[in-house]
Coordinates of C-alpha atoms in Angstrom, one line a residue:
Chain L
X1 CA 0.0 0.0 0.0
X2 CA 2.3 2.5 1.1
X3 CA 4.6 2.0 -2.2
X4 CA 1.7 2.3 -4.1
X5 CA 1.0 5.9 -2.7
X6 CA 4.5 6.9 -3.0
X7 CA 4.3 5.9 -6.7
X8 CA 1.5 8.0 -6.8
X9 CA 3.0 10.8 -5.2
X10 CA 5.5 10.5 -7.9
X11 CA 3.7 10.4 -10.7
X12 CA 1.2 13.2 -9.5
X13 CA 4.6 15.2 -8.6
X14 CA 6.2 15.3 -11.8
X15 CA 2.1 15.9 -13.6
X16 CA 1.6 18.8 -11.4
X17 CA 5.4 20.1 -12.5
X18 CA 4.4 19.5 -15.7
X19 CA 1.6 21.5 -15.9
X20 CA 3.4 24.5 -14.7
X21 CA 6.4 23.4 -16.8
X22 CA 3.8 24.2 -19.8
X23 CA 2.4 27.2 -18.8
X24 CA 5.6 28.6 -17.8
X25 CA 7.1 28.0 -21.3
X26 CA 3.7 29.5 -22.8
X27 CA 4.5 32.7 -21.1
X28 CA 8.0 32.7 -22.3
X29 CA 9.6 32.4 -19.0
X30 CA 13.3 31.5 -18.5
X31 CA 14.7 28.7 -16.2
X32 CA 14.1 30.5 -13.4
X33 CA 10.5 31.3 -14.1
X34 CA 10.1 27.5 -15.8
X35 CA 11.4 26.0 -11.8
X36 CA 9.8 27.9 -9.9
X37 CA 6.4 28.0 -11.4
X38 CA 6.8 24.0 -12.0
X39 CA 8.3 23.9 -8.2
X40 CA 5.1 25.8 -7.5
X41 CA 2.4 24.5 -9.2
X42 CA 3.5 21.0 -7.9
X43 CA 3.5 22.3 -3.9
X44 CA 1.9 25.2 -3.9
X45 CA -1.5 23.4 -2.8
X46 CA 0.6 21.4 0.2
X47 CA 2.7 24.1 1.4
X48 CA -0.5 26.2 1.7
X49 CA -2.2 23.9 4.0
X50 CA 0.8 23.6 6.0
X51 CA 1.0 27.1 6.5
X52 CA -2.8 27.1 7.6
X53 CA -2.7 23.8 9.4
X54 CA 0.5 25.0 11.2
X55 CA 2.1 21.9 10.7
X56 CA 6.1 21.8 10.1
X57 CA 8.6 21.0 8.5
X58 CA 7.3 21.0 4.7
X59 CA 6.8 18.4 2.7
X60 CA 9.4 19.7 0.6
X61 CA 11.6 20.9 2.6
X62 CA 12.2 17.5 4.7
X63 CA 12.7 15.9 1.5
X64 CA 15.1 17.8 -0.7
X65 CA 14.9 15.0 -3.3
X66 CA 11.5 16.8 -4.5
X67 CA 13.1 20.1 -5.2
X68 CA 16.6 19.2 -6.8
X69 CA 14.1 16.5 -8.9
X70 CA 12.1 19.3 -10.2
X71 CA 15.3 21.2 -10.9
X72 CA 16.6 18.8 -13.4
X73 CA 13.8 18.4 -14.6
X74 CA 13.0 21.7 -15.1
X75 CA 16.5 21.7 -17.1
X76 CA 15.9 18.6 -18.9
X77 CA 12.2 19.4 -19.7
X78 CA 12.6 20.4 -23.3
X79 CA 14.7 17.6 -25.0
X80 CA 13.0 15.0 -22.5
X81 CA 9.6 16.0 -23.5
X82 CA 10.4 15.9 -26.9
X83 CA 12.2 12.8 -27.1
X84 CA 8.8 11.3 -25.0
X85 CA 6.6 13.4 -27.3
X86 CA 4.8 9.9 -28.4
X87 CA 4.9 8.1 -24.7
X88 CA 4.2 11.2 -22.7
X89 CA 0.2 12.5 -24.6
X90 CA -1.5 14.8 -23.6
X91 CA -3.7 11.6 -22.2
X92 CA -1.8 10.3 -19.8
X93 CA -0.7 14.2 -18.3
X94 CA -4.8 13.6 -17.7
X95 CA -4.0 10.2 -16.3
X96 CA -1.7 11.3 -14.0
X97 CA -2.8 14.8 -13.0
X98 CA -5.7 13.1 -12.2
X99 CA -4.1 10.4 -10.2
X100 CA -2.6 13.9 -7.8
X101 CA -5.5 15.2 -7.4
X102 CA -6.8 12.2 -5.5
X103 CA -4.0 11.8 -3.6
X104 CA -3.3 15.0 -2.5
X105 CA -6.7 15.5 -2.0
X106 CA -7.6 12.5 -0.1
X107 CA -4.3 13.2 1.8
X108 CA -5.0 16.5 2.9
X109 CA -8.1 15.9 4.0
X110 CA -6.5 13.3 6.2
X111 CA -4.0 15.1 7.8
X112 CA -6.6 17.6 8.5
X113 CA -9.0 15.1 9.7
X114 CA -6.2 14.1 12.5
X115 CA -5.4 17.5 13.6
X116 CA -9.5 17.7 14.9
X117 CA -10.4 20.1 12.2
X118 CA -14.4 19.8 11.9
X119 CA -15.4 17.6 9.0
X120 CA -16.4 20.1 6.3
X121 CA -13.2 22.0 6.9
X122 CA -11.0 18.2 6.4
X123 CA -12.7 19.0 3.0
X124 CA -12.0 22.4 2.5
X125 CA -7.9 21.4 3.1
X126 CA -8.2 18.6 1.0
X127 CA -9.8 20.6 -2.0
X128 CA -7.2 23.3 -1.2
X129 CA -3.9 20.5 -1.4
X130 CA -5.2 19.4 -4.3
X131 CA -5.8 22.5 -6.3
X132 CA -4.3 25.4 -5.0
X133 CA -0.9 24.6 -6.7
X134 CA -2.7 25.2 -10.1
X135 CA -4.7 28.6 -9.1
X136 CA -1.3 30.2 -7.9
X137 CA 0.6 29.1 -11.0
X138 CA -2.2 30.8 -13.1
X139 CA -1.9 33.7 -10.8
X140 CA 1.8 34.3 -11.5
X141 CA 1.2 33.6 -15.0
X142 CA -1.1 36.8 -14.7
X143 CA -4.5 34.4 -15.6
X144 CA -7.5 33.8 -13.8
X145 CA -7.5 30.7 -12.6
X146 CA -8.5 27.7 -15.0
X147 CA -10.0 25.8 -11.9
X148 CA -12.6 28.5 -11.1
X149 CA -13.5 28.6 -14.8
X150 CA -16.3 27.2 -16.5
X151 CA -14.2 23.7 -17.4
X152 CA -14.6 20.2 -16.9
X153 CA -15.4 18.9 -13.3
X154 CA -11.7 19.3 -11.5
X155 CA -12.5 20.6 -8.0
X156 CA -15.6 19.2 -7.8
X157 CA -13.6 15.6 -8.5
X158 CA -11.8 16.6 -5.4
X159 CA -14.3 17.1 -3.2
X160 CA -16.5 14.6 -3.7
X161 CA -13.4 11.8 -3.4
X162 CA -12.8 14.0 0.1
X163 CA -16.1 13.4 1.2
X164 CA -15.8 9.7 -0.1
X165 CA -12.7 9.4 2.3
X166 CA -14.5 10.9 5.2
X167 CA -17.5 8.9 5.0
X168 CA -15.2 5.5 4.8
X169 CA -13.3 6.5 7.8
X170 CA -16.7 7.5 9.7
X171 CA -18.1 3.8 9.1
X172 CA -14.9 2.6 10.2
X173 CA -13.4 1.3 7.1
X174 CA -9.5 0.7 7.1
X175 CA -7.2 3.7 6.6
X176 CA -6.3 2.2 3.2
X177 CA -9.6 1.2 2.2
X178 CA -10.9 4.7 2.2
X179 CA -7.7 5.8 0.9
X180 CA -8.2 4.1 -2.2
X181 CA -11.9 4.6 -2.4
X182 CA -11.0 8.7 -1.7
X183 CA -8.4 8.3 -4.5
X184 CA -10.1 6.4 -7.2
X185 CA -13.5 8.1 -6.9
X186 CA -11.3 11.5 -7.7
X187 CA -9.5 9.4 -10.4
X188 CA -12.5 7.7 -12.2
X189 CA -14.8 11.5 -11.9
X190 CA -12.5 13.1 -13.3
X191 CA -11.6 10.9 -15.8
X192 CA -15.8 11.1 -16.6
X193 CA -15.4 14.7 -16.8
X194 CA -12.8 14.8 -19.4
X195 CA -14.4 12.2 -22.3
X196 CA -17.8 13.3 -21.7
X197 CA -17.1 17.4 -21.3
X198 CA -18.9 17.3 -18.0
X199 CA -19.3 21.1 -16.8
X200 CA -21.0 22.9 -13.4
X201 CA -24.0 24.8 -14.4
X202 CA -23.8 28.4 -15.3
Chain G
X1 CA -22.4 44.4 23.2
X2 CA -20.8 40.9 22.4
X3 CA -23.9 40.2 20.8
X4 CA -24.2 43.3 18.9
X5 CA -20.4 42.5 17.6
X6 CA -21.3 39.0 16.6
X7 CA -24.2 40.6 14.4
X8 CA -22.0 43.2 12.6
X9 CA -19.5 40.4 12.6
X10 CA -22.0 38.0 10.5
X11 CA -23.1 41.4 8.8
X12 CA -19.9 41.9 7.4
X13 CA -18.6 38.5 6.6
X14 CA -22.2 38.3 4.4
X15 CA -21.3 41.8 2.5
X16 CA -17.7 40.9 2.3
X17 CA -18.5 37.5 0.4
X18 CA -21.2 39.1 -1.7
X19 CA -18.4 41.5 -3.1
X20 CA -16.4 38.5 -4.0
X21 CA -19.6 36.7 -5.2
X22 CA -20.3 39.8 -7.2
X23 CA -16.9 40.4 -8.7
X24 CA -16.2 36.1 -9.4
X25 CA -19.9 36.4 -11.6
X26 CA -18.5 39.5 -13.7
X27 CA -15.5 37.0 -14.5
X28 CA -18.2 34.6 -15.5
X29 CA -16.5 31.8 -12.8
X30 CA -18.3 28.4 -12.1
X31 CA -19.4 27.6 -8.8
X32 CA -16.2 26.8 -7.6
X33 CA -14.9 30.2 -8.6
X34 CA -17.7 31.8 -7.0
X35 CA -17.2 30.0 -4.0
X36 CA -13.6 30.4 -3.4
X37 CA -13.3 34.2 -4.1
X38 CA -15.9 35.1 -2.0
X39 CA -14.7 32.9 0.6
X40 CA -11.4 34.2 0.4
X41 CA -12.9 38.1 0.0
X42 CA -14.6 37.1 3.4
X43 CA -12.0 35.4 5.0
X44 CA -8.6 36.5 3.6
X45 CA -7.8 39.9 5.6
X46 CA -8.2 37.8 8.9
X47 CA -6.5 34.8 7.5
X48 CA -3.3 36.8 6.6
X49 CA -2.9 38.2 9.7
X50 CA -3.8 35.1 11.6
X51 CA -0.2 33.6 9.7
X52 CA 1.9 36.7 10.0
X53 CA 1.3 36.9 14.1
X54 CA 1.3 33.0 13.8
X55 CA -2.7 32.8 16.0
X56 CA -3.9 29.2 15.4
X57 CA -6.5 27.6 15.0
X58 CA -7.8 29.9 12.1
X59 CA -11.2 31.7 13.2
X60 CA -13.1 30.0 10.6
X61 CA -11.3 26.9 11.0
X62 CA -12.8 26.4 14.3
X63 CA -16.0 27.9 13.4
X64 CA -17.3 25.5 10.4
X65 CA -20.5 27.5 10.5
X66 CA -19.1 30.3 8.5
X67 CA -17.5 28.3 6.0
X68 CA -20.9 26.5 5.5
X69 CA -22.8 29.7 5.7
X70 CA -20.2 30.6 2.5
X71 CA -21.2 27.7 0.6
X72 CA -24.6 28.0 1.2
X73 CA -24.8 31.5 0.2
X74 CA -22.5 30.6 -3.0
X75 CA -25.3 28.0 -3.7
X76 CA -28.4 30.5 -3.9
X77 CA -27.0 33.6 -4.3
X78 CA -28.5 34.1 -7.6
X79 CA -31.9 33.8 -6.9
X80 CA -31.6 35.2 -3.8
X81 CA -30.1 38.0 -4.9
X82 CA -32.4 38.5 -7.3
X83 CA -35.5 38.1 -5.5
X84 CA -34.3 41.0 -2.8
X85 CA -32.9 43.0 -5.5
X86 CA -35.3 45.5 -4.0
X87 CA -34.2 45.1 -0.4
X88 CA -30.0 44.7 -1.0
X89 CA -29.4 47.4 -2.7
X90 CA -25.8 48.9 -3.6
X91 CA -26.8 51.1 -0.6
X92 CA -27.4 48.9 2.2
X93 CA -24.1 46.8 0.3
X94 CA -22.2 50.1 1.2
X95 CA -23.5 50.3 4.6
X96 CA -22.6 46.5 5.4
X97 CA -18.8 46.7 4.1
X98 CA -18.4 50.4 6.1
X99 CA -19.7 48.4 9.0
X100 CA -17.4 44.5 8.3
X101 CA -15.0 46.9 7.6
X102 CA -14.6 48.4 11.1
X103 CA -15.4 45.6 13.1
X104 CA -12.7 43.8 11.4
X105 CA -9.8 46.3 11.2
X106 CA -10.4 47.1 14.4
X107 CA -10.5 43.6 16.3
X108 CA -7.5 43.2 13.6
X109 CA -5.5 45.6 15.4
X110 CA -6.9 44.7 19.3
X111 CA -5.8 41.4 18.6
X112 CA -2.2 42.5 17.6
X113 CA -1.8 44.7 20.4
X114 CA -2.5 41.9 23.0
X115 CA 0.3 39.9 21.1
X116 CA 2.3 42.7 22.2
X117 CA 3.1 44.4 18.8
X118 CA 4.2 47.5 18.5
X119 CA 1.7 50.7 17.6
X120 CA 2.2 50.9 14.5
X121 CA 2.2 48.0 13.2
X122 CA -1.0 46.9 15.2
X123 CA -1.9 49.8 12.8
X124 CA -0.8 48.0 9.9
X125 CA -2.7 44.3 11.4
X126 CA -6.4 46.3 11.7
X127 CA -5.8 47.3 8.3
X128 CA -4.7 44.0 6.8
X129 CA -7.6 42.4 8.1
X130 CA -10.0 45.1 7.0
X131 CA -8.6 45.2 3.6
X132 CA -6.8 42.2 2.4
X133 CA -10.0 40.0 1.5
X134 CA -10.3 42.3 -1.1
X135 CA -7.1 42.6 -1.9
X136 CA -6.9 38.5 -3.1
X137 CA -10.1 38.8 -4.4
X138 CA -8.6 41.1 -6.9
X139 CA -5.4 39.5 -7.5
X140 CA -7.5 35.9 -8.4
X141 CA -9.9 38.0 -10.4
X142 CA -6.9 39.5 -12.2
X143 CA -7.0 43.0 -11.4
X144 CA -5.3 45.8 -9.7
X145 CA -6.5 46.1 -6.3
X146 CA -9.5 48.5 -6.4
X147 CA -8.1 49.4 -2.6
X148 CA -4.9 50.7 -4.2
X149 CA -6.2 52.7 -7.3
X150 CA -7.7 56.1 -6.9
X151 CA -10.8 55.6 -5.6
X152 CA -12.7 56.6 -2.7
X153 CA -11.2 56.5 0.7
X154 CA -11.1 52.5 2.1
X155 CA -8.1 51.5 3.4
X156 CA -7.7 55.1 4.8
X157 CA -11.0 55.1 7.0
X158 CA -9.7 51.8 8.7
X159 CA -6.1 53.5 9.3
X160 CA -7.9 56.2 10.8
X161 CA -10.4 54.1 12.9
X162 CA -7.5 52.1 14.3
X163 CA -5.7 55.0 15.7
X164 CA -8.9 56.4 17.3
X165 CA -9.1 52.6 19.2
X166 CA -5.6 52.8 20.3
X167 CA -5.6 56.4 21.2
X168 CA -8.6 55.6 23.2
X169 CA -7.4 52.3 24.9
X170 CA -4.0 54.5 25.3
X171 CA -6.2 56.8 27.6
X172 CA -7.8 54.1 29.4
X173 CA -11.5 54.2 28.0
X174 CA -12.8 50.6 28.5
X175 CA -12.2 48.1 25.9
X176 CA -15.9 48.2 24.5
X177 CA -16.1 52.1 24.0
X178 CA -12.5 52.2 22.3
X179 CA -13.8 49.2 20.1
X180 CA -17.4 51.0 19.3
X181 CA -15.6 54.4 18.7
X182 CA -13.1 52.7 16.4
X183 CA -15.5 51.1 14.2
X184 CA -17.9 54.4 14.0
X185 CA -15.3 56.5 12.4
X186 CA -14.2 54.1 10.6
X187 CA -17.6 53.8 9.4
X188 CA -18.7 57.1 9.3
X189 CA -15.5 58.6 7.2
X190 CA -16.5 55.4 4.8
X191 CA -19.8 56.7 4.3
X192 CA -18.8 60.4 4.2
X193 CA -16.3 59.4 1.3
X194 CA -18.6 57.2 -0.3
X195 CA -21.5 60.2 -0.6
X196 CA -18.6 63.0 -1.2
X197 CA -16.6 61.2 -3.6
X198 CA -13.8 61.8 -1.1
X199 CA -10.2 60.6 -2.7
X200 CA -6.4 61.0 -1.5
X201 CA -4.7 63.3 -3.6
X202 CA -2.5 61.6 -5.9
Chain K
X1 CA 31.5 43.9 10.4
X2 CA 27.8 44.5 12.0
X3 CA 27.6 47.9 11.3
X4 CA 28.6 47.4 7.6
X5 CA 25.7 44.5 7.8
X6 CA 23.2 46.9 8.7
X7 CA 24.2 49.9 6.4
X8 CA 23.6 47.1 3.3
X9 CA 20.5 46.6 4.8
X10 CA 19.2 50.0 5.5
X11 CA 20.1 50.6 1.5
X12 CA 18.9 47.6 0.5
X13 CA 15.4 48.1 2.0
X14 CA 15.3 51.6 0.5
X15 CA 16.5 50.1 -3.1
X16 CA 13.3 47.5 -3.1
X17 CA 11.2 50.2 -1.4
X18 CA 11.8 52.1 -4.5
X19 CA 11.5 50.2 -7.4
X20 CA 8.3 48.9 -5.8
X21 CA 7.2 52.6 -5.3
X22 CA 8.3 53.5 -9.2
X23 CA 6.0 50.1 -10.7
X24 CA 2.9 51.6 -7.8
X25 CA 2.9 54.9 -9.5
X26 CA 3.3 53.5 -13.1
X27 CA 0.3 52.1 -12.5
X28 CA -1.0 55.1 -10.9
X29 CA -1.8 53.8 -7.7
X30 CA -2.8 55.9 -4.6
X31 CA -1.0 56.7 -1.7
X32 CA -2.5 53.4 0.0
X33 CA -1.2 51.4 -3.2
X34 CA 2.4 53.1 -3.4
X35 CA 3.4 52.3 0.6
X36 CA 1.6 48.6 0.2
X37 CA 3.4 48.0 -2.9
X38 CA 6.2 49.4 -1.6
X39 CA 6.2 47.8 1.7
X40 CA 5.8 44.4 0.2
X41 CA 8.6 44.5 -2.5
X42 CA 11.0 45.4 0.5
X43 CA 9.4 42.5 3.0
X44 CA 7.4 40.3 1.0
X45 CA 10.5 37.9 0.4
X46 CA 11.5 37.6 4.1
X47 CA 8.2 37.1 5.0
X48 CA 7.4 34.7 3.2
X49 CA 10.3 32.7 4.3
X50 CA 10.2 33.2 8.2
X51 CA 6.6 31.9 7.1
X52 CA 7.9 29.1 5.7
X53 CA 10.5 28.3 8.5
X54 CA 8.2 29.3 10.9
X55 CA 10.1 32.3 12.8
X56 CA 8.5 35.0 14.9
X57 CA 8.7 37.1 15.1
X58 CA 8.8 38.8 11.9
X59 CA 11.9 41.4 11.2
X60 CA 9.3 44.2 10.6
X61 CA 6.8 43.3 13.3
X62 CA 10.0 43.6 16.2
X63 CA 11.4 46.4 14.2
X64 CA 9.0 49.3 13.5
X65 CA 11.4 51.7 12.7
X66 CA 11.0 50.0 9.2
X67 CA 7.4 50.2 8.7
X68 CA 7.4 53.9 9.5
X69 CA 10.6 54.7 7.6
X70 CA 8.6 53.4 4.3
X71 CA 5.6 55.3 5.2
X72 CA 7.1 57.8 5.3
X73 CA 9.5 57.8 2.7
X74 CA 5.9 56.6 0.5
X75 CA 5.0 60.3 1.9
X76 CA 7.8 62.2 0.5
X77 CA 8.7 60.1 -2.3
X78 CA 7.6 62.2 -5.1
X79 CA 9.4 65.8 -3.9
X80 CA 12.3 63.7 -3.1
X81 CA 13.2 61.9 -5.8
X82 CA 12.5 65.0 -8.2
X83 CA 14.7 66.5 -5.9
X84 CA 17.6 63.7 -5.7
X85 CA 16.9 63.2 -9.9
X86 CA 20.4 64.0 -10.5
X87 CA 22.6 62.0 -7.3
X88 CA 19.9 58.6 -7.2
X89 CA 20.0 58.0 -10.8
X90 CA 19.0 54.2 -12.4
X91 CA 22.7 53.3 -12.0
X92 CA 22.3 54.0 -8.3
X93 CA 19.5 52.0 -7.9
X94 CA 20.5 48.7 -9.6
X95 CA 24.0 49.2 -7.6
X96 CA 21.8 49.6 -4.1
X97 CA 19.3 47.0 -5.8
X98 CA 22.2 44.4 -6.0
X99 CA 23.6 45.1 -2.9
X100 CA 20.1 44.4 -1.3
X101 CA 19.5 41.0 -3.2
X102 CA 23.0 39.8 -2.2
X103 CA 22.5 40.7 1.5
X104 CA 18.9 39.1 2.1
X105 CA 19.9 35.7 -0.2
X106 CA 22.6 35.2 2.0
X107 CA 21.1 36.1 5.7
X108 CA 18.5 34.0 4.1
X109 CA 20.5 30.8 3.4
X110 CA 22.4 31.6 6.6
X111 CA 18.9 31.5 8.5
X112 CA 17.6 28.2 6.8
X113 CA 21.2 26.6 7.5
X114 CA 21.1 27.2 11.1
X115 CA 17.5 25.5 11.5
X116 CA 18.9 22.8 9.9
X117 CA 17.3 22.7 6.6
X118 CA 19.1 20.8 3.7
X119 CA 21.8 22.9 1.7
X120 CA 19.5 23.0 -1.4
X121 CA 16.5 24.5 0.7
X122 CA 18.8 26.0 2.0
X123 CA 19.6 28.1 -1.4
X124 CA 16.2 28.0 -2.2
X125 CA 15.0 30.0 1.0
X126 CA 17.8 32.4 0.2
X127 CA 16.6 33.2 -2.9
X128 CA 13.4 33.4 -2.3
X129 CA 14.2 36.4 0.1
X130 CA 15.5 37.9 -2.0
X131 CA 13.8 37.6 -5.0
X132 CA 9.9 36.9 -3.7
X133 CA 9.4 41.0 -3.1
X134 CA 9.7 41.4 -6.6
X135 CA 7.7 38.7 -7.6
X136 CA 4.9 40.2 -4.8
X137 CA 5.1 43.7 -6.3
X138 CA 4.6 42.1 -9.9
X139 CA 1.6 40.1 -8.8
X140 CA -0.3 43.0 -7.1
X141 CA 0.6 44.9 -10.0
X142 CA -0.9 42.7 -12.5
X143 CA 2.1 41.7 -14.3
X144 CA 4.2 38.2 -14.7
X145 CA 7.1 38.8 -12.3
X146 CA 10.1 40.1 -14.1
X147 CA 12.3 37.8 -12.6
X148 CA 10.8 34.9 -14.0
X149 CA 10.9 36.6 -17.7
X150 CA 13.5 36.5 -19.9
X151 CA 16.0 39.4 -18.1
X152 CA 19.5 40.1 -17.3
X153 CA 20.4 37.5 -14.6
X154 CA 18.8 38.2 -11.4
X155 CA 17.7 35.2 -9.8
X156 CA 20.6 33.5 -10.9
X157 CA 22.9 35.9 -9.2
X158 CA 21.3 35.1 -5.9
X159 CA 21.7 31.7 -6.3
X160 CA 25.5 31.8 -7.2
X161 CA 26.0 33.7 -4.0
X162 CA 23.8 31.3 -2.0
X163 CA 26.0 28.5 -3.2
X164 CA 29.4 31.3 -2.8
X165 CA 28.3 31.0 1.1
X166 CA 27.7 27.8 1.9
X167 CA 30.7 26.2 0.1
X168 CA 32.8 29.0 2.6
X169 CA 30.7 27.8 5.7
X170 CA 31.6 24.2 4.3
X171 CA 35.1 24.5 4.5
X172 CA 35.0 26.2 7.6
X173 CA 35.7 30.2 7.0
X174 CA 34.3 32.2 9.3
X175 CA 30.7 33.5 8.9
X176 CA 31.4 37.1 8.4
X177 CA 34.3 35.5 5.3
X178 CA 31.2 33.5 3.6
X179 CA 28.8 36.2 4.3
X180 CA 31.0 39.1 2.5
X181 CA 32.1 36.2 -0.3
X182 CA 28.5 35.4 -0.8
X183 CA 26.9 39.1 -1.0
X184 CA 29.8 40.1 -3.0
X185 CA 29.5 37.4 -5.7
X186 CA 25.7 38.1 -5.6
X187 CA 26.5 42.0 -6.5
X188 CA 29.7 41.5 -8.7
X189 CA 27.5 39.0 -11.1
X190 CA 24.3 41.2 -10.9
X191 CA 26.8 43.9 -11.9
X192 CA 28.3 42.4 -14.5
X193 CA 24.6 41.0 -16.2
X194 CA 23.2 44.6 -16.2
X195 CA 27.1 45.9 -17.7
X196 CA 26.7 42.8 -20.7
X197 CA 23.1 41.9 -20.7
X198 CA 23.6 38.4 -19.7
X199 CA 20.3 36.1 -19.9
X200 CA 20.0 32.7 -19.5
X201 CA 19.2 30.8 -22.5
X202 CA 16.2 30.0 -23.9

C-alpha cells in the first residue's frame, strides 16, 4: 500500500510540475520562471495547508529530493519532452494529474482530519492541497485561474473523493480502504469529466 | 455588546462575500470560482494576519458554521439575490462593508496589540484584516486592487479608525467604548467618502 | 563587520522600497497602493520565508522603525526623488538593488542553514528572500514577475551567491568571510549582467 501511494505521489509530482512546466514555457519564462512555477504548481496546494494547518517541516523541505528533482527536470524538460513526445500524450498528463489530485486531496483531507479540524473544513484542506498549486501558478502567470473557470469537473472531482474518504473512515473502514476509495473516486470522476465534457451549471 | 459584535461580525462576513460573489460572476467563474473568491474576500484579511502573528486555530477553522454559511450562500445567491434585488441594494451593500470593515480592522488591530506588537504595526494588522479580503479577491480575479487605485477613501477610513481605538485604549477608555468608537469613524468617514466622492490626492 | 551588515541593509530596503514605489505609480496607484506595494517589494521575500520556516517574530513586526521609515519615505517620495533626480540616478538603484539582493539571499540561506534545513533548501530560501518581493510587487501589480521573464540574470545571481556562502561555511571560514564572499559574488554578477546583458538561455 504504502509504495503504491508513494508511486503515486511520484507520478502526481512530476504531472503537477508538468503543468506548470507548460504554462511557464507558454508565457515565455526562463529557467528561473520555468522551476519555480513548476516547483510551485507542484506544492503550492501542500505548502499552503501547511501554512494554515500549522504543521512543520514542509513536505518539501524535509525531503530535498522533490526540489533538486524538479530542478533537473526543469533543465531537462525540453529535450526530455520531446524525445517522449509519443509516450508522454496529452492523455496520460490527464491520467496522472488526475491520479494527484486524489491523492493530494484524499491526503490532505487526512491530515486535517487528524489535527481535529471539523469535517467540512478536512474538505476544505483537502480541496485546497489538491488545487491550489494550479490557481497560484495561473496567478503568476497573470491568468484567472482555470479551476474557477467554466471547465470540466476538476475541484468538484476533489471534493466529492474528500467526502468519499471521510465517509469510509466515519463507518470505520481501514485507513487504506478509504484511501483508495478517496483516490479512485477523484481518479475515475475526473476521468468522466474529461471524455464526456462534464461542466458545473452556469 | 458581544452580541451586537457578533451581528456586525455576520453582517460583514455576508457583505464581504457578496463583493467576491459579485466580482467572481462578472468574470463569468463556475461555482467553484464563485465560492472560493468570496470565501477568500470574506476570510482572507483575517487569515493573513492570523499567519503573519502566527494565531492558530484559524477563526473559521474552528467555526465551520461560516465556512458552511459561505457555501450555502455561494449555492443560492443568484436567486436570492435577485429576488431581494429591491431590499440589498448597492446602498445597504455600502453600509454592510463600512460596518465589516470596522469591526474587522479594528478587532484586527486589538488582537495584535494583546500579542504585544508594536503601535504601529498593530496599525498596519487592523488594516490587513480590514482590507486584504479584497485585496486577493482582486489578484485571483486578475485586477489591480481597487483598494490601491484612486478611488474613494477605504483603506484610509480603517487607518484612521484604528488609531482612534488605540488612542482611546492609550487613555484608558474601556475596551468596548475604544472598540465602538473605532469602528464608527471608521464607518462614518466610509460613508462620508462614499456620498462625497472623497479621494487622496494623488 | 555588524555595522557594515546593517548599512547594506538600510540601503537595501530603500532600493526594493523604490523600485516597488516607481512600478505603484506607473500604475497610478494611490498613496495606500504606493506604501503597500512598496512595503511588500521590500518585506514580501522575508516574509514569506520566516513563514515558511516558521520564525516570529517577523523582522518588521519587532522592528518598527522600518514600517514607518517606508511610510514615510511613500509620503515624501515624489518631492524627493524630483529632488535627488540628478545623485539617485537608475545606476544608483540597480547598484543599491544588487547590494540588497546579495545581503537578504545570503542572511536568508544563513537563517535556513542554522535551523537545519538541507543545503539546497537552503539556497532555495535564500533566494526566495531575496527575489519573492519582486515577484509580490509584480503580482499585485498585474504583471508576470520580471524575474521569471526572460531578463538580465537576477535570480541567478542570488543563487550563485547562496552557493558562494555555503561552500565558505563548508570549509569552515568564518561566517562574516562567507557572508561578505556570498553578498559580493551576488553584487559583482548582478553587476556584471546589467554591464553585458547576460540572460540565461532559452
Amino acid at each position: 500500500m504504502n509504495a503504491m501511494l508513494h508511486t503515486i505521489e511520484f507520478v502526481g509530482v512530476l504531472a503537477f510540475a508538468c503543468s506548470g512546466f507548460i504554462e511557464a514555457r507558454r508565457k515565455r519564462m526562463d529557467f528561473v520562471g520555468v522551476f519555480t512555477v513548476a516547483f510551485i504548481t507542484a506544492f503550492g496546494g501542500g505548502t499552503l495547508r501547511d501554512l494554515l494547518l500549522d504543521r512543520r517541516p514542509l513536505f518539501w523541505v524535509e525531503n530535498q529530493e522533490y526540489p533538486i528533482l524538479i530542478f533537473i527536470f526543469a533543465l531537462i524538460a525540453v529535450p526530455l519532452l520531446r524525445r517522449l513526445r509519443h509516450v508522454v500524450t496529452e492523455n496520460i498528463l490527464e491520467w496522472a494529474d488526475a491520479l494527484g489530485l486524489g491523492l493530494f486531496s484524499v491526503t490532505g483531507t487526512s491530515l486535517a482530519f487528524e489535527s481535529g479540524m471539523p469535517m467540512f473544513v478536512c474538505v476544505m484542506m483537502g480541496v485546497v492541497t489538491g488545487i491550489f498549486g494550479g490557481v497560484l501558478r495561473d496567478v503568476i502567470c497573470n491568468e484567472i485561474p482555470l479551476v474557477f473557470r467554466r471547465s470540466q469537473l476538476y475541484a468538484t472531482c476533489a471534493f466529492t473523493g474528500c467526502w468519499v474518504y471521510l465517509g469510509m473512515s466515519y463507518f470505520e473502514f481501514s485507513d487504506a480502504a478509504a484511501l483508495s476509495a478517496g483516490i479512485i473516486s477523484t481518479f475515475a470522476l475526473r476521468m468522466l469529466a474529461v471524455k464526456f465534457d462534464l461542466k458545473l451549471p452556469a
